[in-house]
Structures are given as structure tokens and as C-alpha cells.
Short mmCIF file of C-alpha atoms in Angstrom, two decimals:
data_model
loop_
_atom_site.label_atom_id
_atom_site.label_comp_id
_atom_site.label_asym_id
_atom_site.label_seq_id
_atom_site.Cartn_x
_atom_site.Cartn_y
_atom_site.Cartn_z
CA MET A 1 80.58 8.34 -186.01
CA ARG A 2 81.39 5.90 -188.76
CA TYR A 3 85.02 6.16 -190.41
CA LYS A 4 85.68 6.37 -193.46
CA VAL A 5 88.16 4.17 -195.03
CA VAL A 6 90.11 3.45 -198.09
CA ILE A 7 91.66 0.67 -199.22
CA VAL A 8 94.78 0.16 -201.52
CA ASP A 9 96.91 -2.51 -203.05
CA ASP A 10 97.97 -3.86 -206.73
CA LYS A 11 96.42 -7.44 -205.84
CA PRO A 12 92.72 -6.77 -206.66
CA VAL A 13 91.96 -10.36 -204.58
CA ILE A 14 93.85 -8.76 -201.20
CA VAL A 15 91.53 -5.50 -202.00
CA GLN A 16 88.19 -7.62 -202.41
CA ALA A 17 89.44 -10.02 -199.40
CA LEU A 18 89.62 -7.13 -197.08
CA VAL A 19 86.46 -5.71 -197.98
CA GLN A 20 84.46 -9.00 -197.47
CA THR A 21 86.19 -10.32 -194.80
CA ILE A 22 86.43 -7.86 -192.43
CA LYS A 23 83.59 -6.88 -189.61
CA TRP A 24 84.06 -3.42 -190.43
CA SER A 25 80.32 -2.29 -189.55
CA SER A 26 80.98 -3.53 -185.94
CA MET A 27 83.76 -1.29 -185.61
CA ASP A 28 81.81 1.77 -186.89
CA CYS A 29 83.68 1.97 -190.00
CA SER A 30 82.71 1.83 -193.98
CA VAL A 31 84.82 1.16 -196.43
CA GLU A 32 84.19 4.25 -199.10
CA GLY A 33 87.35 3.87 -201.80
CA GLN A 34 89.11 0.68 -203.20
CA ALA A 35 92.11 1.24 -205.72
CA THR A 36 94.61 -1.48 -206.91
CA ASP A 37 97.45 1.67 -207.74
CA ALA A 38 98.62 4.36 -205.87
CA ILE A 39 97.52 6.99 -208.40
CA THR A 40 93.95 6.08 -208.17
CA ALA A 41 94.39 6.33 -204.49
CA LYS A 42 95.28 9.96 -204.60
CA ASN A 43 91.99 10.77 -205.89
CA LEU A 44 90.23 8.90 -203.96
CA ILE A 45 91.78 10.44 -200.85
CA GLU A 46 90.91 13.77 -201.77
CA GLN A 47 87.30 13.21 -202.95
CA ILE A 48 86.89 11.38 -199.67
CA GLU A 49 89.08 12.51 -197.49
CA PRO A 50 89.50 8.91 -195.18
CA ASP A 51 89.50 8.72 -191.76
CA ILE A 52 91.99 5.36 -192.20
CA LEU A 53 94.38 4.44 -195.00
CA ILE A 54 94.98 0.37 -195.76
CA THR A 55 97.76 0.54 -198.25
CA ASP A 56 100.43 -2.03 -199.53
CA ILE A 57 103.70 -0.73 -198.60
CA LYS A 58 105.41 -2.01 -202.27
CA MET A 59 103.41 -1.01 -205.39
CA PRO A 60 104.64 -0.59 -208.92
CA GLY A 61 104.56 3.47 -210.40
CA MET A 62 104.17 5.29 -206.80
CA ASP A 63 104.61 3.12 -203.71
CA GLY A 64 103.40 3.23 -200.34
CA LEU A 65 105.50 5.00 -198.95
CA GLU A 66 105.09 7.97 -201.55
CA LEU A 67 101.39 7.80 -201.26
CA THR A 68 101.87 7.70 -197.19
CA GLU A 69 103.56 11.14 -197.91
CA TYR A 70 101.49 12.91 -199.89
CA ALA A 71 98.27 11.54 -197.90
CA LYS A 72 99.79 12.85 -194.76
CA LYS A 73 100.39 16.39 -196.29
CA ARG A 74 96.94 16.31 -197.11
CA LEU A 75 95.13 14.87 -194.04
CA PRO A 76 97.38 15.14 -190.92
CA ASP A 77 95.38 13.02 -188.83
CA LEU A 78 94.84 10.18 -191.32
CA GLN A 79 95.60 7.00 -189.38
CA ILE A 80 97.81 4.54 -191.68
CA ILE A 81 97.66 1.09 -191.89
CA MET A 82 100.99 -0.32 -194.00
CA ILE A 83 100.51 -3.84 -195.16
CA THR A 84 104.30 -5.40 -195.74
CA GLY A 85 106.31 -8.37 -195.56
CA TYR A 86 109.67 -9.51 -193.90
CA GLN A 87 112.18 -8.86 -196.68
CA GLU A 88 110.57 -5.13 -196.46
CA PHE A 89 112.26 -4.21 -193.13
CA GLU A 90 114.12 -1.14 -194.73
CA TYR A 91 110.78 -0.23 -196.32
CA ALA A 92 108.68 -0.55 -193.28
CA ARG A 93 111.43 1.30 -191.25
CA LYS A 94 110.96 4.60 -193.40
CA ALA A 95 107.29 4.10 -193.26
CA LEU A 96 107.07 4.24 -189.38
CA SER A 97 109.45 7.55 -189.75
CA LEU A 98 106.69 8.92 -192.30
CA GLY A 99 103.73 8.45 -189.43
CA VAL A 100 102.29 5.24 -190.57
CA SER A 101 100.28 4.15 -187.51
CA ASP A 102 100.59 0.55 -187.70
CA LEU A 103 102.17 -2.11 -190.25
CA VAL A 104 100.30 -5.72 -190.92
CA LEU A 105 102.70 -8.43 -192.43
CA LYS A 106 101.85 -10.80 -195.11
CA PRO A 107 100.10 -13.09 -194.94
CA ILE A 108 97.09 -10.60 -193.60
CA ARG A 109 95.12 -12.43 -190.66
CA ASN A 110 91.81 -11.04 -190.02
CA ASP A 111 92.05 -10.99 -186.00
CA VAL A 112 95.43 -9.29 -186.80
CA MET A 113 93.90 -6.69 -189.22
CA GLU A 114 90.99 -5.63 -186.45
CA GLU A 115 93.04 -5.55 -183.61
CA LYS A 116 95.14 -2.77 -185.77
CA VAL A 117 92.16 -1.07 -186.77
CA GLN A 118 90.62 -0.85 -183.39
CA LYS A 119 93.80 0.21 -182.39
CA VAL A 120 94.00 3.24 -184.29
CA ILE A 121 90.11 4.14 -184.25
CA ALA A 122 91.02 4.60 -180.51
CA GLU A 123 93.90 6.68 -181.62
CA LEU A 124 91.32 8.63 -183.92
CA LYS A 125 89.24 9.44 -180.93
CA LYS A 126 92.08 10.67 -178.85
CA ILE A 127 92.90 13.30 -181.47
CA LYS A 128 89.40 14.30 -181.89
CA THR A 129 89.04 15.15 -178.00
CA MET A 130 92.33 16.67 -177.92
CA ASN A 131 91.04 18.60 -181.48
CA ARG A 132 87.76 19.65 -179.92
CA THR A 133 90.16 20.71 -176.43
CA VAL A 134 92.00 22.97 -178.37
CA SER A 135 89.26 24.16 -180.78
CA ILE A 136 87.38 25.10 -177.71
CA SER A 137 90.31 27.24 -176.28
CA ARG A 138 91.04 28.80 -179.45
CA LYS A 139 87.54 29.92 -179.85
CA ALA A 140 87.53 31.58 -176.21
CA LEU A 141 90.44 33.05 -177.01
CA GLN A 142 89.14 34.43 -180.31
CA GLU A 143 85.62 35.61 -178.80
CA GLN A 144 87.89 37.35 -176.07
CA LEU A 145 89.76 39.40 -178.77
CA LEU A 146 86.19 40.10 -180.63
CA TYR A 147 84.63 41.47 -177.47
CA LYS A 148 87.99 43.84 -177.39
CA PHE A 149 87.30 44.62 -180.56
CA LEU A 150 84.19 45.19 -179.86
CA LYS A 151 84.52 47.99 -177.03
CA GLU A 152 88.23 49.25 -178.19
CA ARG A 153 88.00 52.82 -178.68
CA ASP A 154 91.55 52.87 -180.42
CA THR A 155 91.38 50.96 -183.32
CA GLU A 156 95.08 51.33 -184.16
CA ASN A 157 96.07 49.27 -181.10
CA PHE A 158 99.07 46.93 -182.37
CA GLN A 159 98.66 44.33 -179.76
CA LEU A 160 94.95 43.53 -180.65
CA ALA A 161 95.74 43.31 -184.55
CA GLU A 162 98.76 41.29 -183.97
CA LYS A 163 97.03 38.64 -181.68
CA ALA A 164 93.58 39.18 -184.47
CA ILE A 165 96.83 37.90 -186.94
CA GLU A 166 97.54 34.87 -184.44
CA LEU A 167 94.43 33.46 -184.30
CA GLY A 168 93.30 33.70 -187.69
CA LEU A 169 90.81 36.55 -187.68
CA TYR A 170 92.55 39.48 -189.54
CA LYS A 171 91.54 39.99 -192.88
CA ARG A 172 88.74 38.06 -193.36
CA ILE A 173 84.82 38.57 -194.11
CA TYR A 174 82.86 39.30 -191.42
CA TYR A 175 79.43 40.44 -190.29
CA ILE A 176 77.48 41.47 -187.44
CA ILE A 177 73.57 40.39 -186.67
CA LEU A 178 71.36 41.06 -184.36
CA VAL A 179 68.33 38.95 -183.20
CA ARG A 180 65.60 40.39 -181.75
CA VAL A 181 62.60 37.76 -180.62
CA ARG A 182 59.17 39.10 -180.93
CA SER A 183 57.79 37.83 -177.62
CA ASP A 184 57.44 38.86 -173.85
CA LYS A 185 58.04 35.47 -172.51
CA ASN A 186 61.15 34.69 -171.76
CA SER A 187 61.18 30.69 -171.69
CA VAL A 188 60.39 31.17 -175.58
CA GLU A 189 62.97 33.55 -176.30
CA LYS A 190 65.73 31.09 -175.26
CA SER A 191 63.97 28.41 -177.09
CA VAL A 192 64.38 31.11 -180.16
CA TRP A 193 68.08 31.59 -179.52
CA ASN A 194 68.78 28.19 -179.70
CA GLN A 195 67.00 27.17 -182.50
CA VAL A 196 68.67 30.44 -184.36
CA ILE A 197 72.39 29.40 -183.45
CA VAL A 198 71.93 26.00 -184.17
CA TRP A 199 70.23 26.59 -187.74
CA MET A 200 73.23 29.43 -188.24
CA GLU A 201 76.21 26.93 -186.80
CA CYS A 202 74.76 24.44 -189.37
CA GLN A 203 74.81 27.37 -192.73
CA THR A 204 78.08 29.05 -191.77
CA LYS A 205 79.69 25.65 -191.49
CA LYS A 206 78.47 24.63 -194.56
CA ASP A 207 80.28 27.52 -195.99
CA ASN A 208 83.51 26.83 -194.17
CA GLY A 209 83.03 29.82 -192.02
CA ASP A 210 83.12 30.55 -188.17
CA ILE A 211 80.51 31.87 -185.83
CA PHE A 212 80.56 33.54 -182.84
CA GLU A 213 77.54 34.21 -180.27
CA TRP A 214 76.66 36.30 -177.20
CA ILE A 215 73.35 37.44 -175.85
CA SER A 216 73.50 41.33 -175.11
CA GLY A 217 70.67 42.83 -173.72
CA LYS A 218 67.67 41.74 -175.31
CA ASN A 219 69.88 41.02 -178.46
CA GLN A 220 71.39 37.50 -179.65
CA VAL A 221 74.78 38.81 -181.49
CA LEU A 222 75.75 36.54 -183.68
CA ILE A 223 79.59 37.70 -185.31
CA ILE A 224 80.06 35.19 -188.75
CA PHE A 225 82.91 34.81 -190.38
CA GLU A 226 83.31 33.35 -194.25
CA LYS A 227 85.50 33.20 -196.98
CA GLU A 228 85.41 35.25 -200.28
CA LYS A 229 82.32 35.10 -202.03
CA PRO A 230 81.43 36.49 -205.69
CA SER A 231 80.19 39.97 -204.06
CA ALA A 232 78.77 41.99 -201.56
CA ARG A 233 75.91 41.76 -203.09
CA GLU A 234 75.18 38.18 -204.31
CA ARG A 235 76.63 37.63 -200.57
CA LYS A 236 73.11 39.76 -199.19
CA VAL A 237 70.97 38.16 -201.60
CA PHE A 238 72.19 34.63 -200.23
CA LEU A 239 72.06 36.07 -196.53
CA ARG A 240 68.37 37.64 -196.70
CA GLN A 241 67.44 34.28 -198.25
CA LYS A 242 68.60 32.36 -195.34
CA LEU A 243 67.03 34.66 -192.83
CA HIS A 244 64.07 34.68 -194.57
CA VAL A 245 63.72 30.50 -194.58
CA LEU A 246 65.32 30.67 -190.52
CA ASN A 247 62.32 32.74 -189.14
CA GLU A 248 59.70 31.02 -191.29
CA ARG A 249 60.97 27.78 -189.51
CA VAL A 250 60.72 29.89 -186.27
CA LEU A 251 57.38 31.18 -186.69
CA GLU A 252 56.01 27.57 -187.69
CA GLU A 253 57.45 26.29 -184.39
CA PHE A 254 57.21 28.91 -181.92
CA GLY A 255 54.15 30.84 -183.41
CA ILE A 256 56.44 34.13 -183.61
CA SER A 257 58.77 36.02 -185.28
CA CYS A 258 62.74 37.19 -185.17
CA CYS A 259 63.97 40.85 -186.02
CA PHE A 260 67.19 40.04 -187.70
CA VAL A 261 69.37 43.54 -188.36
CA VAL A 262 72.92 42.56 -190.46
CA SER A 263 75.85 44.97 -190.19
CA LYS A 264 78.05 46.43 -193.04
CA ILE A 265 80.32 43.46 -194.36
CA SER A 266 83.79 44.38 -193.88
CA ASP A 267 87.53 42.32 -194.06
CA ASP A 268 89.27 44.89 -191.39
CA LEU A 269 88.32 44.10 -187.57
CA ARG A 270 88.88 47.85 -186.82
CA ASN A 271 85.39 48.79 -188.30
CA LEU A 272 83.97 46.36 -185.70
CA SER A 273 82.80 48.40 -182.84
CA GLU A 274 81.63 51.45 -185.34
CA SER A 275 79.29 47.94 -187.18
CA TRP A 276 78.09 46.77 -183.52
CA LYS A 277 76.68 50.96 -182.89
CA GLN A 278 74.98 50.62 -185.90
CA VAL A 279 73.45 47.74 -185.60
CA GLN A 280 72.45 48.63 -182.44
CA GLU A 281 71.02 52.16 -183.26
CA VAL A 282 68.84 50.46 -186.23
CA MET A 283 67.71 47.34 -184.11
CA GLU A 284 65.95 50.15 -181.62
CA SER A 285 64.33 51.92 -184.65
CA VAL A 286 62.87 48.98 -186.72
CA TYR A 287 61.96 46.53 -183.84
CA PHE A 288 59.26 47.85 -181.71
CA SER A 289 57.39 49.22 -184.89
CA GLY A 290 57.14 45.55 -186.22
CA GLU A 291 57.08 46.45 -189.85
CA GLN A 292 60.44 44.63 -191.03
CA THR A 293 62.09 41.55 -190.21
CA ILE A 294 65.27 41.50 -192.03
CA VAL A 295 67.09 45.00 -192.48
CA PHE A 296 70.79 45.58 -193.92
CA ALA A 297 72.13 48.68 -191.47
CA GLU A 298 74.40 50.00 -194.47
CA SER A 299 70.84 50.73 -196.48
CA TYR A 300 68.79 51.45 -193.86
CA SER A 301 67.43 55.68 -194.29
CA GLY A 302 65.75 55.25 -190.72
CA SER A 303 62.64 57.05 -189.79
CA SER A 304 63.79 59.89 -187.48
CA ALA A 305 61.48 60.94 -185.11
CA VAL A 306 59.19 64.05 -185.76
CA LYS A 307 59.90 66.74 -183.64
CA ASN A 308 55.81 68.21 -183.62
CA GLY A 309 55.33 71.13 -181.04
CA ASP A 310 51.81 70.18 -180.75
CA PHE A 311 51.74 66.51 -180.51
CA PHE A 312 51.26 66.63 -176.75
CA ARG A 313 48.36 69.26 -177.17
CA GLU A 314 47.24 66.94 -179.71
CA VAL A 315 47.61 64.01 -176.92
CA ASP A 316 46.11 65.96 -174.65
CA ASN A 317 42.48 66.83 -176.84
CA PHE A 318 42.90 63.04 -177.52
CA CYS A 319 42.17 62.64 -173.59
CA GLN A 320 39.24 64.98 -174.24
CA SER A 321 37.66 63.82 -176.55
CA VAL A 322 37.69 60.20 -175.91
CA MET A 323 35.29 60.40 -172.91
CA ASP A 324 32.67 61.14 -175.50
CA LEU A 325 33.12 58.16 -177.61
CA GLU A 326 32.61 54.59 -177.56
CA GLY A 327 33.07 51.37 -179.67
CA ARG A 328 34.65 51.99 -183.35
CA GLU A 329 35.14 55.57 -182.88
CA ILE A 330 37.68 54.95 -179.93
CA SER A 331 39.40 52.17 -182.19
CA GLU A 332 39.92 54.63 -185.02
CA LYS A 333 40.99 57.68 -182.75
CA THR A 334 43.60 55.02 -181.00
CA GLN A 335 45.00 53.93 -184.38
CA LYS A 336 45.55 57.37 -185.48
CA LEU A 337 47.25 57.73 -181.52
CA ILE A 338 49.54 54.81 -181.79
CA GLU A 339 50.58 55.97 -185.36
CA ASP A 340 51.59 59.33 -184.18
CA ILE A 341 53.23 57.77 -181.30
CA PHE A 342 55.63 55.66 -183.39
CA GLN A 343 56.29 58.97 -185.87
CA GLU A 344 56.95 61.08 -182.88
CA THR A 345 59.11 58.76 -181.02
CA GLY A 346 60.67 57.24 -184.27
CA GLY A 347 59.72 53.67 -183.47
CA ASN A 348 62.04 53.90 -180.53
CA GLU A 349 60.65 51.19 -177.94
CA PHE A 350 61.77 53.19 -174.95
CA ARG A 351 60.21 56.18 -175.83
CA ALA A 352 56.96 55.01 -177.35
CA LYS A 353 55.93 53.08 -174.05
CA CYS A 354 57.24 56.27 -172.10
CA LEU A 355 54.51 58.19 -173.89
CA ILE A 356 51.83 55.48 -173.60
CA SER A 357 52.37 55.27 -170.11
CA GLU A 358 52.16 59.24 -169.81
CA ILE A 359 48.78 58.77 -171.43
CA CYS A 360 46.81 55.70 -169.65
CA ILE A 361 48.46 57.13 -166.09
CA THR A 362 46.62 60.33 -166.99
CA PHE A 363 43.12 58.72 -167.42
CA LEU A 364 44.14 56.61 -164.03
CA ARG A 365 44.58 59.66 -162.18
CA ARG A 366 41.10 61.18 -163.74
CA PHE A 367 39.39 58.89 -162.33
CA CYS A 368 40.96 58.00 -159.29
CA MET A 369 42.27 54.74 -160.53
CA GLU A 370 45.97 55.44 -159.20
CA ASP A 371 45.95 52.30 -157.45
CA GLN A 372 46.02 50.38 -161.02
CA THR A 373 49.59 52.55 -162.08
CA ASN A 374 51.57 48.91 -161.46
CA GLU A 375 49.39 46.80 -162.66
CA LEU A 376 49.30 48.91 -166.10
CA LEU A 377 52.83 49.85 -166.47
CA GLY A 378 53.25 46.06 -165.97
CA LYS A 379 51.43 45.79 -168.95
CA ILE A 380 53.03 48.10 -170.99
CA HIS A 381 56.62 46.51 -170.27
CA LYS A 382 55.14 43.34 -171.99
CA LEU A 383 54.00 44.93 -175.19
CA THR A 384 56.29 43.94 -178.13
CA GLY A 385 55.26 46.04 -181.33
CA LYS A 386 53.04 48.03 -183.08
CA LYS A 387 50.30 45.90 -183.18
CA SER A 388 50.47 44.68 -179.65
CA CYS A 389 50.32 48.92 -178.54
CA ARG A 390 46.45 48.94 -180.58
CA ASP A 391 45.10 46.23 -179.17
CA PHE A 392 46.57 47.21 -175.61
CA MET A 393 45.16 50.75 -175.79
CA ASP A 394 42.26 49.87 -177.40
CA VAL A 395 41.28 47.85 -174.94
CA PHE A 396 42.15 50.16 -172.39
CA LEU A 397 40.43 53.40 -173.34
CA GLU A 398 37.48 51.54 -174.63
CA GLU A 399 37.11 50.87 -170.47
CA ILE A 400 37.85 54.52 -169.81
CA GLY A 401 35.37 55.14 -172.17
CA LYS A 402 32.53 53.02 -170.61
CA LYS A 403 33.79 54.56 -166.79
CA SER A 404 33.16 58.08 -168.76
CA GLN A 405 29.71 57.41 -169.73
CA ARG A 406 29.13 55.93 -166.41
CA GLY A 407 30.18 59.02 -164.93
CA LYS A 408 28.45 61.37 -166.87
CA MET A 409 25.07 58.79 -165.77
CA GLU A 410 26.25 58.85 -162.21
CA PHE A 411 27.52 62.47 -161.45
CA ASN A 412 24.87 65.10 -160.05
CA PRO A 413 24.32 67.54 -163.15
CA LEU A 414 25.64 70.29 -160.72
CA ILE A 415 29.16 68.61 -160.42
CA LYS A 416 29.33 67.56 -164.22
CA ASP A 417 28.74 71.37 -165.04
CA ALA A 418 30.97 72.46 -162.04
CA MET A 419 33.75 69.93 -163.62
CA ASN A 420 33.27 71.60 -166.83
CA TYR A 421 33.95 75.03 -165.60
CA ILE A 422 37.17 74.11 -164.12
CA GLN A 423 38.82 72.64 -166.94
CA ILE A 424 37.75 76.10 -169.13
CA HIS A 425 38.60 78.22 -165.97
CA TYR A 426 41.39 76.45 -164.17
CA LYS A 427 44.30 79.49 -165.74
CA GLU A 428 42.35 82.14 -163.43
CA ASN A 429 42.06 82.62 -159.93
CA ILE A 430 38.80 80.65 -158.75
CA SER A 431 37.86 79.36 -155.96
CA LEU A 432 34.79 77.30 -154.40
CA THR A 433 32.98 80.24 -153.32
CA ASP A 434 33.19 82.00 -157.08
CA LEU A 435 32.12 78.53 -158.76
CA ALA A 436 28.81 78.53 -156.09
CA ASP A 437 28.00 82.14 -157.09
CA LYS A 438 28.41 80.65 -160.58
CA MET A 439 26.29 77.65 -159.89
CA ALA A 440 23.97 79.52 -157.98
CA VAL A 441 24.33 77.48 -154.89
CA ASN A 442 25.61 77.67 -151.57
CA ALA A 443 29.45 76.98 -151.45
CA SER A 444 29.22 74.48 -148.12
CA TYR A 445 26.75 72.54 -149.94
CA LEU A 446 28.79 72.54 -153.16
CA SER A 447 32.15 71.48 -151.00
CA ARG A 448 29.87 68.57 -149.76
CA LEU A 449 28.51 67.48 -152.88
CA PHE A 450 32.27 67.59 -154.47
CA LYS A 451 33.18 65.35 -151.73
CA LYS A 452 30.28 62.76 -152.21
CA GLU A 453 30.02 62.94 -155.86
CA THR A 454 34.07 62.43 -156.57
CA GLY A 455 35.76 61.43 -153.69
CA LYS A 456 37.82 64.62 -153.66
CA ASN A 457 36.94 68.40 -152.66
CA PHE A 458 37.08 71.58 -155.03
CA SER A 459 40.56 72.28 -154.43
CA GLU A 460 42.24 68.90 -154.89
CA ILE A 461 40.34 68.75 -157.99
CA LEU A 462 41.54 72.20 -159.34
CA THR A 463 44.88 71.51 -158.11
CA GLU A 464 45.20 67.92 -160.08
CA TYR A 465 43.95 69.37 -162.74
CA ARG A 466 46.32 72.26 -163.36
CA VAL A 467 49.63 69.67 -162.33
CA GLU A 468 48.08 67.79 -165.49
CA LYS A 469 48.41 70.76 -167.69
CA ALA A 470 51.92 72.14 -166.30
CA LYS A 471 53.37 68.45 -166.88
CA ILE A 472 52.10 68.65 -170.54
CA LEU A 473 53.93 72.48 -170.76
CA LEU A 474 56.74 71.55 -168.81
CA ARG A 475 57.75 68.72 -171.59
CA HIS A 476 58.00 72.03 -174.17
CA PRO A 477 61.97 72.89 -173.64
CA GLY A 478 60.81 76.64 -175.00
CA CYS A 479 58.53 77.24 -172.25
CA ARG A 480 60.40 78.22 -168.84
CA VAL A 481 59.05 76.72 -165.84
CA VAL A 482 58.06 80.14 -163.89
CA GLU A 483 55.78 80.89 -167.02
CA VAL A 484 54.28 77.24 -166.35
CA ALA A 485 53.27 78.21 -163.57
CA GLU A 486 51.49 81.55 -164.56
CA GLN A 487 49.78 79.57 -167.27
CA VAL A 488 47.77 77.08 -165.01
CA GLY A 489 47.03 80.03 -162.79
CA TYR A 490 49.45 80.39 -160.30
CA SER A 491 50.85 83.68 -159.89
CA ASP A 492 53.16 82.52 -156.94
CA TYR A 493 55.86 80.21 -158.39
CA THR A 494 56.75 79.09 -154.52
CA TYR A 495 53.46 77.89 -154.31
CA PHE A 496 53.30 76.48 -157.74
CA TYR A 497 56.69 74.20 -156.80
CA GLN A 498 55.26 72.90 -153.31
CA VAL A 499 51.98 71.74 -155.06
CA PHE A 500 53.70 69.99 -158.02
CA LYS A 501 56.55 68.38 -155.46
CA LYS A 502 53.51 67.13 -153.53
CA ILE A 503 51.70 65.59 -156.04
CA GLU A 504 54.28 64.24 -158.35
CA ASN A 505 57.08 63.59 -155.99
CA CYS A 506 59.71 65.76 -157.61
CA SER A 507 60.26 69.40 -158.24
CA PRO A 508 58.87 70.66 -161.93
CA SER A 509 62.40 71.30 -163.04
CA ASP A 510 63.18 67.52 -161.87
CA TYR A 511 60.44 66.60 -163.98
CA ARG A 512 61.59 67.99 -166.84
CA LYS A 513 64.91 67.02 -166.97
CA LYS A 514 63.52 62.94 -165.88
CA VAL A 515 60.99 63.95 -169.13
CA LYS A 516 64.16 65.03 -171.34
CA ASN A 517 66.75 62.26 -170.22
CA SER A 518 63.42 59.82 -171.63
CA ASN A 519 63.83 61.49 -174.93
CA ILE A 520 59.93 61.81 -174.86
CA MET A 521 60.10 65.44 -175.71
#
């Protein structure tokens, strides 16, 4: 750190001697101002805000004592070295009472002056350390209080309000910024968060504000206090510009972007909890869609989920049709599917990933690939937005399409016809014998052929297909569980219950509750 020095003496020769002969740079000092009268010195003190003031005690007009009194009120930590003579002892005693750090007698010796400067620099370092400790302790108390206001339901709590006044947080302009990184790599996420807080602290300091920072789940939480500015509208314009520049820097350095959600601007801490809930809800709505970078929660209209009763039937039709598609056709279907999913879920990350998981697991089961479920769910968990969802589904469905085509070529024609019959007549009370009669073959031969071609027997294939259909119906709250059993071919609900639980490891009712709690109904 370089210490700023101002020198004042009514004799210009003394000022120049001090400036030119003292080894200022070796003491990490720089003479930033010179004056030959106290009036000029006052202006320099206002402009420069020096760390050290060296002044003569006796000057015409305003003397060094009056200048000291003024300077100490303006800069309490300012270190003052006063130049005096023996005959000015009473002046010197008063100077010490006003907070002068040390005295230097005339004629001035360079070694003595340098010793005094070193002494006041040591004092400045102590003050700085003490101030930093006090500042850290105060900030810790402020953070604790703000966290209470975030969670406090009783916004009229008198003790909290009183504490806010004591800690200097009351009746100040503040807002919350939530920051979420569009990346699935924790190491990159932490590096970006560090970049964000360093940059925002720098910007806030320029505006003479304060910033408080937490990590909450996937979000970096910034609460920023500022002084009054011309208007809320202008503040939003400035803030949008700042966040845009910050996002560009992150993009340039890390190759990824951030999503920023800004709360309403308020001067009442009692609104902090409401603002906190608001920015969380908006972040959940806008982050995963990947279409917005800077969002002001107060003006966000939202894109509510559209509860379309036919949505899951459309998904089921998609699962059927994709088997017959390939290449570009699959990509076009996938794009529409992802758009439908984001519309259905309102862009909510958790709900969108649940739907994608359900669709993909359905395909895995149809192709006896359940062993790949954990790997698949791990990949879905890492998806970071609409584009990554689309790319993932493109690759996944292309592989499924290839497997479907291979399956059509490899399956015995008799088995392909039998599978088609099951998919059309699964609601009916069909048996292996009935199916064999329709196929005009021996039931035992058909059973062996099923096992050879699919690895499963007839009853397993029929049961699994019925359960998949039942799961689609169970997602609709208007359809009773008993009715679901009947619609997929089970007249005996108890038997349906046992079959469903064996395959899904939960009852039909529990499955419905699980889906409902996941908000994907």
C-alpha cells in the first residue's frame, strides 16, 4: 500500500525541502499535495483524503491547530506530524490534545522526520488491521441478521428491526441477485462464483455500497445495499448493463454463461423474505429453459405450465411412432417433444427432467435395457437446459430407432405379428392359446419362439405392456385406480395390484402419489 502525504507550511522553502530530501518512496509514501496556507490545505484534504498530514503549528490566517481540528473531524484515522519550535510549547501541548501523532522541532532534521513518518506508518498499519477486524465482525453480524430476515415469518419483529438500525442496515436501498451457472461441472461453477463475487464487490465499492454473499443449493445469493440513486428505472438500466458485461466476461473466460434473477428494489428489510421467495421461484422458471440471461423478478410475467390432458397420450404415441423413424425425422420429432415438455412443465428443471426420465425408461424397458437405467439417469441429471435436453434426446432416440430397425429385421415375422396383436388387444382377456389360434400355430411352439426371440414369455410381455399403459393412465387424477385396472385388461383389481407392485416396487396408488409429488401430472 502507498501512503498519501500532504505537506503544509507557510514557508515554501521548507515545503520543497521536505518534498525533495525525504526518502518518501523507500517508506511506501507519495507526496500528493503541497500547500503554503491552511485554507489551501483544507481543499487538498477534501480532495486527496491523505493518510499523513505534515503541518506547521503556526501560520497566518488559520494556524495548524485549527487545521488539525478540521482534518481530524473529516478523517479520524489521519496521522498528523506537527512542526514546532521550543517557544511554542503551549501550542504543542494543545496539538497533542487534539490528536496530533507526533511533533518535530525546528530546525528539521531529515533522519528525525523519517523516523516520525515510520512511526505513524506503523500506527496506520495497526489501525488498518483493527478496522479490518471490526469490519469483519460487523459484517458477520450483518449477515446473520439478513439471514434471519430472509427466513423470518414475523416481519414486524421489533428486535430484528432494532438490530438492523444498530448495524446500519435499516432504511437503505437493497436488492437480491440470484446467480446460477449453466454448467454441470462443480469446479467450473466455483470458479465462476469467485469471478462473480470479485467483480460485483468491485462494482459495489465504486457505488459506496455493501454486498453480502451466500451459496444456497445451486444458487449464488447476493444481497446488495446501495445509496439512493435518481430512480428505480435508472438503477435497473445500470444493473442490466453491469450484469451483461459480467456475463460476457464469464463467457469469454470459461465458455459458459450465467442466469441472473434480480429481485424488486426495496428500502424496507421486512420485504426481504418475500423478495427471496420471488427470485427463487423465477429462477426455477427461467434457468432451465435457457432463453433468458438477466431477469427482473418484479416484471417477470412467467410461463405457467399448461396442463394438457392429452399430453401423456401424445407422448405415448410419440414412443410408438419413433420406432418407425430415423435420422432427420427423429430430430424433428425430438424438437417438438422437448418444446411440449417445457410447455407442460413451465420450464421447471426438476419436472422437465422427470418427464424425460419417464420417457427414456419406457424405451429401455421395451428393449430389455433396464440395466442401463442408472447410467441414463446420471446423464439426465447433468443436463443444463433446453438445448442440452434436445441434443441428449436426439442421440438417445437415434440409438433407439436403430435398435428398433434391427429388431424388426431380426424378429421372426410371426413374433412381429404377435407383438402387434398384443399392442392392439391388450385390454382384452387374451391368452397364449388365443394368440396361437389367431396366428394358426401351436401354442407350445409360439411360447418357445417368444422366449427365443425376445428373452421373455408371452405373459411377461403382455403384463409389462399393460403396466406401462396403466402408468400413463395413473398420471391423470380424474381416472380412478380401479378404472385403470379395467382399462388395461384386469377385471380383478387385487390381481392388478399385485402385478403392478411386483414390476414397479410400489402400489398403483403410491405410484400416483409419487408422480403427483414430482409435479409432473
